PDB file of C-alpha atoms in Angstrom:
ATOM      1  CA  UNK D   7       0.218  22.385   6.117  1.00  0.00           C
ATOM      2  CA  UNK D   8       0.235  20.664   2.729  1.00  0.00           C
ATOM      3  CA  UNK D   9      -0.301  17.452   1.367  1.00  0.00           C
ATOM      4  CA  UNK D  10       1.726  15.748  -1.521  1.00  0.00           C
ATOM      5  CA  UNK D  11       0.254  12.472  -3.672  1.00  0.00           C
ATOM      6  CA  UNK D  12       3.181  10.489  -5.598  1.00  0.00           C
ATOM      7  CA  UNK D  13       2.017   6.733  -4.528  1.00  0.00           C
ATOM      8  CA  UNK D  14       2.152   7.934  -1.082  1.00  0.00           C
ATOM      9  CA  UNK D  15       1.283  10.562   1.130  1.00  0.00           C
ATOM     10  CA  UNK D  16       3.254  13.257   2.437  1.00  0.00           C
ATOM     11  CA  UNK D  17       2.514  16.083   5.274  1.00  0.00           C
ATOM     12  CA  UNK D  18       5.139  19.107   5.738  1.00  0.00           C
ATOM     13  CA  UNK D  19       6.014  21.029   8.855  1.00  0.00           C
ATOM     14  CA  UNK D  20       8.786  23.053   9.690  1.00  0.00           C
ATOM     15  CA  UNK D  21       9.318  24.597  13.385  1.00  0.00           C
ATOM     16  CA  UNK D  22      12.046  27.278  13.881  1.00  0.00           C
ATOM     17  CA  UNK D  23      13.572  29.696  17.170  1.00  0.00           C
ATOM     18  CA  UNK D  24      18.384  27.419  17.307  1.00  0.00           C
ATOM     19  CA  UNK D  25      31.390  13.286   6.353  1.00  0.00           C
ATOM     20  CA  UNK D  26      30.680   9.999   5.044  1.00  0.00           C
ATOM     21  CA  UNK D  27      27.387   8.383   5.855  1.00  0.00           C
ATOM     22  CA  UNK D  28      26.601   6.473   8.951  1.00  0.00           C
ATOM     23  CA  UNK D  29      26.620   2.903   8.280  1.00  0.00           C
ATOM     24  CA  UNK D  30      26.985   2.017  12.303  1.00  0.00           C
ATOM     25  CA  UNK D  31      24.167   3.209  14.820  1.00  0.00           C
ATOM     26  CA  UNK D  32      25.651   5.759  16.997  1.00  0.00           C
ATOM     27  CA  UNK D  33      25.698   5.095  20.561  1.00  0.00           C
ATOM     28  CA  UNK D  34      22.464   5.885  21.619  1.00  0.00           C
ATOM     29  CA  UNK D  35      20.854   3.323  19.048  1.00  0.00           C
ATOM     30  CA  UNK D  36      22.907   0.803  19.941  1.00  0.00           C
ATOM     31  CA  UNK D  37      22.013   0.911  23.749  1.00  0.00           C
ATOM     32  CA  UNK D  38      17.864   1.455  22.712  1.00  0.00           C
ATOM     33  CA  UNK D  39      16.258  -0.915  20.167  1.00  0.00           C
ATOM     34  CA  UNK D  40      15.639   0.835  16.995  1.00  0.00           C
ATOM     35  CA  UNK D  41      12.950  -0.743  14.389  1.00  0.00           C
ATOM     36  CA  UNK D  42      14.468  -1.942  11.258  1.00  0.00           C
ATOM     37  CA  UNK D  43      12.165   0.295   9.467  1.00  0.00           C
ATOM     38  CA  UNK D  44      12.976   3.542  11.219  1.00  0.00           C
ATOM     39  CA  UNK D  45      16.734   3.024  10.815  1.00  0.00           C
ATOM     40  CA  UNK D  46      16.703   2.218   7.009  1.00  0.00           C
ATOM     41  CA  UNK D  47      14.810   5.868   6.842  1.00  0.00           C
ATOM     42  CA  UNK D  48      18.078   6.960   8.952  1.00  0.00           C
ATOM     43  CA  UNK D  49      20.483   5.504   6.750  1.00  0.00           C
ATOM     44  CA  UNK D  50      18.896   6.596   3.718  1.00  0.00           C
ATOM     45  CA  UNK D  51      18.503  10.124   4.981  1.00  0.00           C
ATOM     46  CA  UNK D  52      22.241  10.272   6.175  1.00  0.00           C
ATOM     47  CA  UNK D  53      23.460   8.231   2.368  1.00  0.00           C
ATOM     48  CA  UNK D  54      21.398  11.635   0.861  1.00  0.00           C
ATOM     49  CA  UNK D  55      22.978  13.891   3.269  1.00  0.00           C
ATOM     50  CA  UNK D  56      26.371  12.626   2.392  1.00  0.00           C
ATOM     51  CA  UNK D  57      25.952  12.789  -1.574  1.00  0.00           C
ATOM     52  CA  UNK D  58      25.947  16.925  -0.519  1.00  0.00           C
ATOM     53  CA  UNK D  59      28.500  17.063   2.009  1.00  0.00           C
ATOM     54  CA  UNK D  60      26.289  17.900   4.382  1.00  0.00           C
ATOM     55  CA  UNK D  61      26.811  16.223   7.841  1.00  0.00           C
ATOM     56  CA  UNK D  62      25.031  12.718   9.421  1.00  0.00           C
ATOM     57  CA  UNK D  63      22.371  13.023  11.438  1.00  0.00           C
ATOM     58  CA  UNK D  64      22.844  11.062  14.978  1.00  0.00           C
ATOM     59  CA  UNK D  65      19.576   8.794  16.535  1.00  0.00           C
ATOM     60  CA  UNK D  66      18.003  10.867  19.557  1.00  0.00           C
ATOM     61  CA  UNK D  67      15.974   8.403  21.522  1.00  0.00           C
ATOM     62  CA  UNK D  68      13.975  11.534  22.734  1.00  0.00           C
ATOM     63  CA  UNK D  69      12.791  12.498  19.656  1.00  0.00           C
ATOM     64  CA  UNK D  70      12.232   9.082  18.576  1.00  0.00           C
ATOM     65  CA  UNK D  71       9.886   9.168  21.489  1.00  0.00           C
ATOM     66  CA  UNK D  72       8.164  12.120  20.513  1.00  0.00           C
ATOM     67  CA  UNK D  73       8.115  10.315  16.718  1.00  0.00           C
ATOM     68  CA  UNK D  74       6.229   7.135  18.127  1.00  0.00           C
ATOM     69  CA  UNK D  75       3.691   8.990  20.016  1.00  0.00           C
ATOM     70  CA  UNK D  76       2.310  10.681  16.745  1.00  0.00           C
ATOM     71  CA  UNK D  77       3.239   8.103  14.834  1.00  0.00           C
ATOM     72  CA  UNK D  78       0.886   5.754  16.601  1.00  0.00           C
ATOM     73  CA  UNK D  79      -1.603   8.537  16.652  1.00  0.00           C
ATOM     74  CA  UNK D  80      -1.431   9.092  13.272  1.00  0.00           C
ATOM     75  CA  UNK D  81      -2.169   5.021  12.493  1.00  0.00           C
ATOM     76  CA  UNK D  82      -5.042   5.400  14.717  1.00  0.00           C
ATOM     77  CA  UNK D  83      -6.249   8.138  12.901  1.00  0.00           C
ATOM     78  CA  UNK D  84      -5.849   7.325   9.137  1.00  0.00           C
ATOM     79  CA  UNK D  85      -5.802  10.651   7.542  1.00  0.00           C
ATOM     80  CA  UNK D  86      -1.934  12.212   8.472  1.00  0.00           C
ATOM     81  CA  UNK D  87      -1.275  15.400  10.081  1.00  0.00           C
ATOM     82  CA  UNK D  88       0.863  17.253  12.133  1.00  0.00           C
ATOM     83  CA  UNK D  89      -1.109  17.490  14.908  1.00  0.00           C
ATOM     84  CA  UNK D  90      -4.890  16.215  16.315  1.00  0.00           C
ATOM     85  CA  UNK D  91      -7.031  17.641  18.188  1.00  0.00           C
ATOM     86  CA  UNK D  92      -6.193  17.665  21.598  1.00  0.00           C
ATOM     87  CA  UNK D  93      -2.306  16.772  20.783  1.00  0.00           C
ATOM     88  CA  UNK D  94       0.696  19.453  21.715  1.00  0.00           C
ATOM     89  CA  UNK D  95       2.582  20.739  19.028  1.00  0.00           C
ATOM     90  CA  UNK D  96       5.737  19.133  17.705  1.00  0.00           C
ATOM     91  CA  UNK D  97       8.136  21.236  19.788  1.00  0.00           C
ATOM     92  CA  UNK D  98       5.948  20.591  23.247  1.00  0.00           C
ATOM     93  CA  UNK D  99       5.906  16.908  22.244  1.00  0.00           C
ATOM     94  CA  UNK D 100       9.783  16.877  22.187  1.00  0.00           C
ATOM     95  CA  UNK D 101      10.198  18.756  24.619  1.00  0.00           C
ATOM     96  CA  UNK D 102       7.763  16.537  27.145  1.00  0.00           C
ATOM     97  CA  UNK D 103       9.379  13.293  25.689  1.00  0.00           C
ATOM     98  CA  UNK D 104      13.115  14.759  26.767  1.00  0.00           C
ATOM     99  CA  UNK D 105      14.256  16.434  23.690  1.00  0.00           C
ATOM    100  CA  UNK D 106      16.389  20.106  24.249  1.00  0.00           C
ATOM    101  CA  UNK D 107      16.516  21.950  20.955  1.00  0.00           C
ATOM    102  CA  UNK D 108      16.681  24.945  19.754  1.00  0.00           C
ATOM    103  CA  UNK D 109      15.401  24.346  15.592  1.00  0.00           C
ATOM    104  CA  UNK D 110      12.771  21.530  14.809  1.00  0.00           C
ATOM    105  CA  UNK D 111      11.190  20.156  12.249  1.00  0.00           C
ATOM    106  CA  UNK D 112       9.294  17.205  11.186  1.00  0.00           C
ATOM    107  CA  UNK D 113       8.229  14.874   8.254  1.00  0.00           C
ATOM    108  CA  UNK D 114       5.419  12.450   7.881  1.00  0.00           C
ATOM    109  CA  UNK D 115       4.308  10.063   5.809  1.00  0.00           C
ATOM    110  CA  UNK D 116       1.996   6.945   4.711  1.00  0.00           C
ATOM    111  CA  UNK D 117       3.612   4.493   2.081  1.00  0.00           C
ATOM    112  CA  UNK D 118       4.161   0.641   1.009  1.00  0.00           C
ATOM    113  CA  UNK D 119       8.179   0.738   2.274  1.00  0.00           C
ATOM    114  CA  UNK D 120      10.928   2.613   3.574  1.00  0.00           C
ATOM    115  CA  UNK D 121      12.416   2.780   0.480  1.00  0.00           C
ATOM    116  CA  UNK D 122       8.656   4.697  -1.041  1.00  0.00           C
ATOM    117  CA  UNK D 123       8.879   6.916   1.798  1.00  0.00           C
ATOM    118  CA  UNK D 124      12.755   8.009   1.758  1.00  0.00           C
ATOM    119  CA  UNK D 125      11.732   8.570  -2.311  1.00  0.00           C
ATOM    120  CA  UNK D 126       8.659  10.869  -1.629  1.00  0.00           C
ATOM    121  CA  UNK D 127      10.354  12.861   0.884  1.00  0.00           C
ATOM    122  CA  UNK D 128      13.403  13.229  -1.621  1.00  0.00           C
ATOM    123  CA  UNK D 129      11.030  14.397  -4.494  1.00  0.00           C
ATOM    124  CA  UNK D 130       9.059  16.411  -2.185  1.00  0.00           C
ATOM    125  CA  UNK D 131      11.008  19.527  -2.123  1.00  0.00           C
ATOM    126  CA  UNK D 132       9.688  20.812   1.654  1.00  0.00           C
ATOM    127  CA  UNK D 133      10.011  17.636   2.794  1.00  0.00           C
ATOM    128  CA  UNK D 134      13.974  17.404   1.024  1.00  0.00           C
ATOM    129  CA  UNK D 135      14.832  20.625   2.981  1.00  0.00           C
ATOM    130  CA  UNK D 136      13.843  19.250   6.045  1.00  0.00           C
ATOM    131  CA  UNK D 137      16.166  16.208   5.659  1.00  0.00           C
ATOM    132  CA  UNK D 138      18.751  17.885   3.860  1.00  0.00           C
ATOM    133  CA  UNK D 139      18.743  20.864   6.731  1.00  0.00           C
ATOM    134  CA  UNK D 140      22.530  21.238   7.508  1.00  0.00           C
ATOM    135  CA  UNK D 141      21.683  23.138  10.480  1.00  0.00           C
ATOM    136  CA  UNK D 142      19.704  19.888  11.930  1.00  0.00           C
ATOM    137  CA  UNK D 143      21.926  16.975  13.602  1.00  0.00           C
ATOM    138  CA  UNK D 144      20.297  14.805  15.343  1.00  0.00           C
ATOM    139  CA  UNK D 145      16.807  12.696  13.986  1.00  0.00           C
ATOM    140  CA  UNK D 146      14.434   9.979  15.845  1.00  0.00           C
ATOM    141  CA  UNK D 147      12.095   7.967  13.467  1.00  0.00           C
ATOM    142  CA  UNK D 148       9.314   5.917  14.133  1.00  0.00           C
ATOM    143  CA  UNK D 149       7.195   3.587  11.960  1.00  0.00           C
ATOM    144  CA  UNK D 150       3.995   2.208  12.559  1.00  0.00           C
ATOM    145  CA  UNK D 151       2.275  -0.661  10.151  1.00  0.00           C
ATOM    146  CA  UNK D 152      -1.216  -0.075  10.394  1.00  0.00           C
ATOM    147  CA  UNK D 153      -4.467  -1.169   7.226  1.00  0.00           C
ATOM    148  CA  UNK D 154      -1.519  -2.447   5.120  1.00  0.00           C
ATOM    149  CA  UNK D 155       0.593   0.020   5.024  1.00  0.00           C
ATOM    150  CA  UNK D 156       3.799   1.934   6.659  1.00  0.00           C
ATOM    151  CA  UNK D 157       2.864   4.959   8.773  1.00  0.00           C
ATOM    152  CA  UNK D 158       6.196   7.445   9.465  1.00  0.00           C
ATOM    153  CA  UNK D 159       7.199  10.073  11.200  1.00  0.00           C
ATOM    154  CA  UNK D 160      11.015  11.756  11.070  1.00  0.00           C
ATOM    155  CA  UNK D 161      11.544  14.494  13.886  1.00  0.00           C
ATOM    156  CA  UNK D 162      14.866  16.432  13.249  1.00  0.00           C
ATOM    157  CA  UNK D 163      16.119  18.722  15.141  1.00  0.00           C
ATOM    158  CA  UNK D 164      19.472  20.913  16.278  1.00  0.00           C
ATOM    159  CA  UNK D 165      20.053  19.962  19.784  1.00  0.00           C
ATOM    160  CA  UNK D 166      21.414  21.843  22.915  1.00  0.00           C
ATOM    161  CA  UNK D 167      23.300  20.340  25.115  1.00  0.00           C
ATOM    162  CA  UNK D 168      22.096  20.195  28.735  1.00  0.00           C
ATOM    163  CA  UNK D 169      24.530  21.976  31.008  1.00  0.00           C
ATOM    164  CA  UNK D 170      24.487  23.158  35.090  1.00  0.00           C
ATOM    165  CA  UNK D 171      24.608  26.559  35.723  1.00  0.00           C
ATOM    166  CA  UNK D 172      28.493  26.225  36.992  1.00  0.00           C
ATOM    167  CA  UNK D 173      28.897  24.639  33.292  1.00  0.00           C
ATOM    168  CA  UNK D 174      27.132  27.507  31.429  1.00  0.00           C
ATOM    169  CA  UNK D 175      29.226  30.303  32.768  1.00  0.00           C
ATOM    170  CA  UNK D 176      32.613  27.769  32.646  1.00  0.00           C
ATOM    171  CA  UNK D 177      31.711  27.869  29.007  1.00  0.00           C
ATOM    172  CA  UNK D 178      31.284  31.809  28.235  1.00  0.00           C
ATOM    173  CA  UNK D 179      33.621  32.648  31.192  1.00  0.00           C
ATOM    174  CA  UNK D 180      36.288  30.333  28.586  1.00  0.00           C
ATOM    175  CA  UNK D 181      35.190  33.081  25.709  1.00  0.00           C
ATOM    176  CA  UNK D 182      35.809  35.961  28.103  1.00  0.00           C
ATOM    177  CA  UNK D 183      39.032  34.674  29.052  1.00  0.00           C
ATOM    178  CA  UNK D 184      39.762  34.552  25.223  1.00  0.00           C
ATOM    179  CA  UNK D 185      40.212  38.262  25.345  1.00  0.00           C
ATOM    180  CA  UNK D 186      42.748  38.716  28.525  1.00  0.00           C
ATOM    181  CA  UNK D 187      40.226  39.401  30.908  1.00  0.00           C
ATOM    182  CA  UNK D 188      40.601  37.742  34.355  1.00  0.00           C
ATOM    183  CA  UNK D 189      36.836  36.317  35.892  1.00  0.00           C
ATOM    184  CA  UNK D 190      36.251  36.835  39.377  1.00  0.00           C
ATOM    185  CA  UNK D 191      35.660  33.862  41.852  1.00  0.00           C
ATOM    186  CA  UNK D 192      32.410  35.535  43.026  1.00  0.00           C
ATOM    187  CA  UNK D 193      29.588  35.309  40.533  1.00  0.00           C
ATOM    188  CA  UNK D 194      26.624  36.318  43.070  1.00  0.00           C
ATOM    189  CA  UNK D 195      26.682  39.478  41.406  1.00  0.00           C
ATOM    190  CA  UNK D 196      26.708  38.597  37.713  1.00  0.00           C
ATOM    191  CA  UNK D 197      23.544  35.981  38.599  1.00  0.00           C
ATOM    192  CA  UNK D 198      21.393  38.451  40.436  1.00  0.00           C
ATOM    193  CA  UNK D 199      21.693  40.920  37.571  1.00  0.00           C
ATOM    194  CA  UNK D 200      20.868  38.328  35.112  1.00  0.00           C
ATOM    195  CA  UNK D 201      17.946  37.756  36.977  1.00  0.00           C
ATOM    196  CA  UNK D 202      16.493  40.924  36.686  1.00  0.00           C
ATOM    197  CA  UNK D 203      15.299  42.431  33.400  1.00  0.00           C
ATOM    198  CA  UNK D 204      16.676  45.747  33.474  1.00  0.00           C
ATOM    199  CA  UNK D 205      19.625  48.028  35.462  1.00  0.00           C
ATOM    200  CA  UNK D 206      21.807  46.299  38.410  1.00  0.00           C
ATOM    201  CA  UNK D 207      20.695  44.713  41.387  1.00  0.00           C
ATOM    202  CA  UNK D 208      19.312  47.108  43.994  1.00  0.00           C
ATOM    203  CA  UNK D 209      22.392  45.324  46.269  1.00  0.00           C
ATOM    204  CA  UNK D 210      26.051  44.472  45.068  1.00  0.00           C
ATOM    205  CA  UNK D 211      28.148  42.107  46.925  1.00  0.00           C
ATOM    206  CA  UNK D 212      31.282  43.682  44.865  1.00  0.00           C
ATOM    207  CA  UNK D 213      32.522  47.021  43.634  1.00  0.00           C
ATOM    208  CA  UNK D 214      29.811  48.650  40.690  1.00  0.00           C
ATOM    209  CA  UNK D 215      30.463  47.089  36.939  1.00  0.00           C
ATOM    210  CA  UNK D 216      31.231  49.846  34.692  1.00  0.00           C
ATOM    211  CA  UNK D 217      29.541  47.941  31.822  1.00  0.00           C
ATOM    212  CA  UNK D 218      26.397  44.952  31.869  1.00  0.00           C
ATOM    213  CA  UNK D 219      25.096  43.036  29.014  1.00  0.00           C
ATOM    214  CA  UNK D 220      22.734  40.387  29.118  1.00  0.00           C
ATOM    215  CA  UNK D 221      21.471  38.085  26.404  1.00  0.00           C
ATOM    216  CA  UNK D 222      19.871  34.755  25.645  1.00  0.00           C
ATOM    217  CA  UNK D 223      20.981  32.089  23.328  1.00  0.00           C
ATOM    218  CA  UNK D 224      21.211  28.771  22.905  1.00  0.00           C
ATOM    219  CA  UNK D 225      24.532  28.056  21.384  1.00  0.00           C
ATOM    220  CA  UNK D 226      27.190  29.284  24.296  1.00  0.00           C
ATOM    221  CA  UNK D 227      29.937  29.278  21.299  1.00  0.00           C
ATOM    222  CA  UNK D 228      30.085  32.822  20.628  1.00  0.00           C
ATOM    223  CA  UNK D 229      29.375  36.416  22.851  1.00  0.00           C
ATOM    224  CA  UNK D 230      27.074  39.012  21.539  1.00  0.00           C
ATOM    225  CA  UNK D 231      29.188  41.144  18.945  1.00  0.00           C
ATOM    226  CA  UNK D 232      28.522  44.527  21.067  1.00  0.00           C
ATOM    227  CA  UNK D 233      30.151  42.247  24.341  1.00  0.00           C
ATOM    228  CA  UNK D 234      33.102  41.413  21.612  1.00  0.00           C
ATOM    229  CA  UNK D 235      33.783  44.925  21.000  1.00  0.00           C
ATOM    230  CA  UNK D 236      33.698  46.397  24.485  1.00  0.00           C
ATOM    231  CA  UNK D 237      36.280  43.005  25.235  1.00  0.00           C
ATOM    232  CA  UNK D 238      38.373  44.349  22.386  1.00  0.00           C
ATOM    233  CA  UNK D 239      38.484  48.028  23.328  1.00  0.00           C
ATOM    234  CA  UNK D 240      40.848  47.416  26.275  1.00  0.00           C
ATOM    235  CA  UNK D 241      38.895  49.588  28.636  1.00  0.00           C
ATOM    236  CA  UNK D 242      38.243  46.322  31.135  1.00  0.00           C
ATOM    237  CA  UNK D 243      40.317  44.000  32.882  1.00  0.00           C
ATOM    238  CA  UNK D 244      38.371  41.991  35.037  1.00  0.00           C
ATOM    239  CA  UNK D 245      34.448  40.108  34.499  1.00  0.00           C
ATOM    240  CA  UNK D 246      32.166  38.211  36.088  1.00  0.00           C
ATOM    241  CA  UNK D 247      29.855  35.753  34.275  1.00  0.00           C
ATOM    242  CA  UNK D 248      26.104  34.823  35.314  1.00  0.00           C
ATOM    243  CA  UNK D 249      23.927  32.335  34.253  1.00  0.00           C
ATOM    244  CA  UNK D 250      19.983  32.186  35.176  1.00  0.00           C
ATOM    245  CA  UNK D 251      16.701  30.758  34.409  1.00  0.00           C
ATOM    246  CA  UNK D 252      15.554  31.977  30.869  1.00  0.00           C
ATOM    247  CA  UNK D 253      12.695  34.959  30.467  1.00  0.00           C
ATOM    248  CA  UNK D 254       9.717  34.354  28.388  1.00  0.00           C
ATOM    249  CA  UNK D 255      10.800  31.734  26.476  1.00  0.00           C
ATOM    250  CA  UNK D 256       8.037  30.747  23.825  1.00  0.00           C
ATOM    251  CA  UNK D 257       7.123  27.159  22.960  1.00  0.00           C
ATOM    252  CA  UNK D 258       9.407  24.418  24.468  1.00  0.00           C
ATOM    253  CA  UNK D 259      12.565  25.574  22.591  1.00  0.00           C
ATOM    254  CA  UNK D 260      16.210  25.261  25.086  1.00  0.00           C
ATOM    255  CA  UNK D 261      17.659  28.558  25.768  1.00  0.00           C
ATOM    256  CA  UNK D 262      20.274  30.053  28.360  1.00  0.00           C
ATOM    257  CA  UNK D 263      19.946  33.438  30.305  1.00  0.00           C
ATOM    258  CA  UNK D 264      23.574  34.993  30.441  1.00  0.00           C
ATOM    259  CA  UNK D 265      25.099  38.366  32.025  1.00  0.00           C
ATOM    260  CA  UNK D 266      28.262  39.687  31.835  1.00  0.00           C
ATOM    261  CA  UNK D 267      29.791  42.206  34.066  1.00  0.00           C
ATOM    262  CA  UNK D 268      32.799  44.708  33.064  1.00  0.00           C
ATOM    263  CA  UNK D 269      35.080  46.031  35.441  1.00  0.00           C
ATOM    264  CA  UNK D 270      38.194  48.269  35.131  1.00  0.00           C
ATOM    265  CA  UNK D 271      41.355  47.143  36.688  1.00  0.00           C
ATOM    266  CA  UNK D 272      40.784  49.906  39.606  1.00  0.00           C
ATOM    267  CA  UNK D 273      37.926  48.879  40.548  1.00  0.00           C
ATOM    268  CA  UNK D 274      38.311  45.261  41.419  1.00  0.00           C
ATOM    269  CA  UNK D 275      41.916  45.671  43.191  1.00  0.00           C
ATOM    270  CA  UNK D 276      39.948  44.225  46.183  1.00  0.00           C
ATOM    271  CA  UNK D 277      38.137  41.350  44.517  1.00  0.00           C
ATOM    272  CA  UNK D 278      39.450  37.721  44.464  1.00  0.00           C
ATOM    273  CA  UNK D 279      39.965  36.880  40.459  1.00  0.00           C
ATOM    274  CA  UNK D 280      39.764  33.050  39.695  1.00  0.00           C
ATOM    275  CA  UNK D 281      43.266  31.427  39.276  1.00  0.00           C
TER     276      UNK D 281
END
């Protein structure tokens, strides 16, 4: 933790595992106040972001949450910090105040404006890569005025979408697909073997997979390259996708348990595939 002096004060934390600026709140503002404050800090931030082609950032009224909690500690307090004692750490305060992410990161600050405390963060260069973090898209800002002054905190973070298990597997079955394979209807198998840590399930509803992988991510956009090669070598024709509760995740970060079974076309001549 460090601390910056340039007519205001600055603390720096960065948590890890996952277009022209916005001049209209995105939908989430617009259906949650937002304090003036906060969203000049969001317009400034997405102005900078702009100037280097770098994406907007969109309001997350979870993380906002999570912002006014220690934001309001952190008036109370006087001296700024990341955390207190007694207070979770930035990703279990997202996480308890809604937030699913899988990279976070957070700025603070005490100063006489807005504008002061977009400028410090700007010539603070920790506090710059936070904001400027390309890999970050959605922020939630509060502001507290407190012994004459503005207290502020910025959460950023890259979000995961919150899916159902059908969704999950819809989603990498759609990447399996992508290679010719056909899925099977049943999935029972696929979810019991992602549910255990090692081998196959001690029972099989279907014929025996001749390959398994299992993995856990949080961005369901892409397959593990050593799945993508055994897709591409033609040996399989037919999968079955799995999705299950995560294994030892650590700290409050989103991420989804996946397993993939491989079968040849012989083997599955008596399994329904899905149409």
């Amino acid at each position: 933790m460090r601390m910056f002096g340039m007519g205001l004060v600055l603390c720096f934390s960065l948590i890890a595992c996952a277009v022209v600026a916005q001049t209209q709140a995105p939908q989430e503002a617009r259906r949650a106040p937002v304090q003036p404050e906060a969203w000049q800090l969001v317009l400034r931030a997405n102005g900078a972001r702009n100037e280097q082609g770098i994406s907007p950032l969109w309001w997350d009224p979870a993380l906002a949450e999570a912002a006014r909690q220690h934001c309001l500690r952190m008036a109370a307090e006087g001296p700024i910090a990341h955390r207190y004692g007694g207070e979770p750490d930035l990703s279990k305060r997202a996480a308890d105040a809604g937030a699913h992410f899988s990279l976070i990161e957070e700025n603070v600050a005490v100063g006489a404006s807005p504008t002061t405390i977009h400028e410090g963060w700007m010539n603070s260069p920790e506090h710059r890569e936070n904001l400027l973090n390309p890999k970050v898209d959605r922020v939630g800002i509060a502001v507290v005025a407190s012994r004459g002054v503005l207290y502020a905190v910025a959460d950023y973070a890259h979000t995961v979408p919150v899916m159902t298990q059908t969704q999950v597997e819809a989603a990498i079955g759609n990447l399996v697909r992508a290679h010719g394979l056909k899925l099977l209807a049943d999935s029972s198998d696929a979810r019991a073997a992602c549910g255990t840590d090692r081998g196959l399930p001690r029972s099989l509803s279907g014929p025996e997979p001749l390959f398994l992988m299992r993995w856990q991510d949080s961005d369901l956009s892409h397959l593990p390259s050593d799945l993508v090669n055994r897709l591409k070598s033609g040996n399989f024709r037919m999968a079955s996708v799995g999705n299950c509760p995560a294994h030892d995740v650590e700290g409050s970060f989103t991420l989804y348990r996946l397993a993939v079974l491989l079968y040849d076309t012989a083997g599955t001549n008596d399994v329904r595939p899905i149409n």
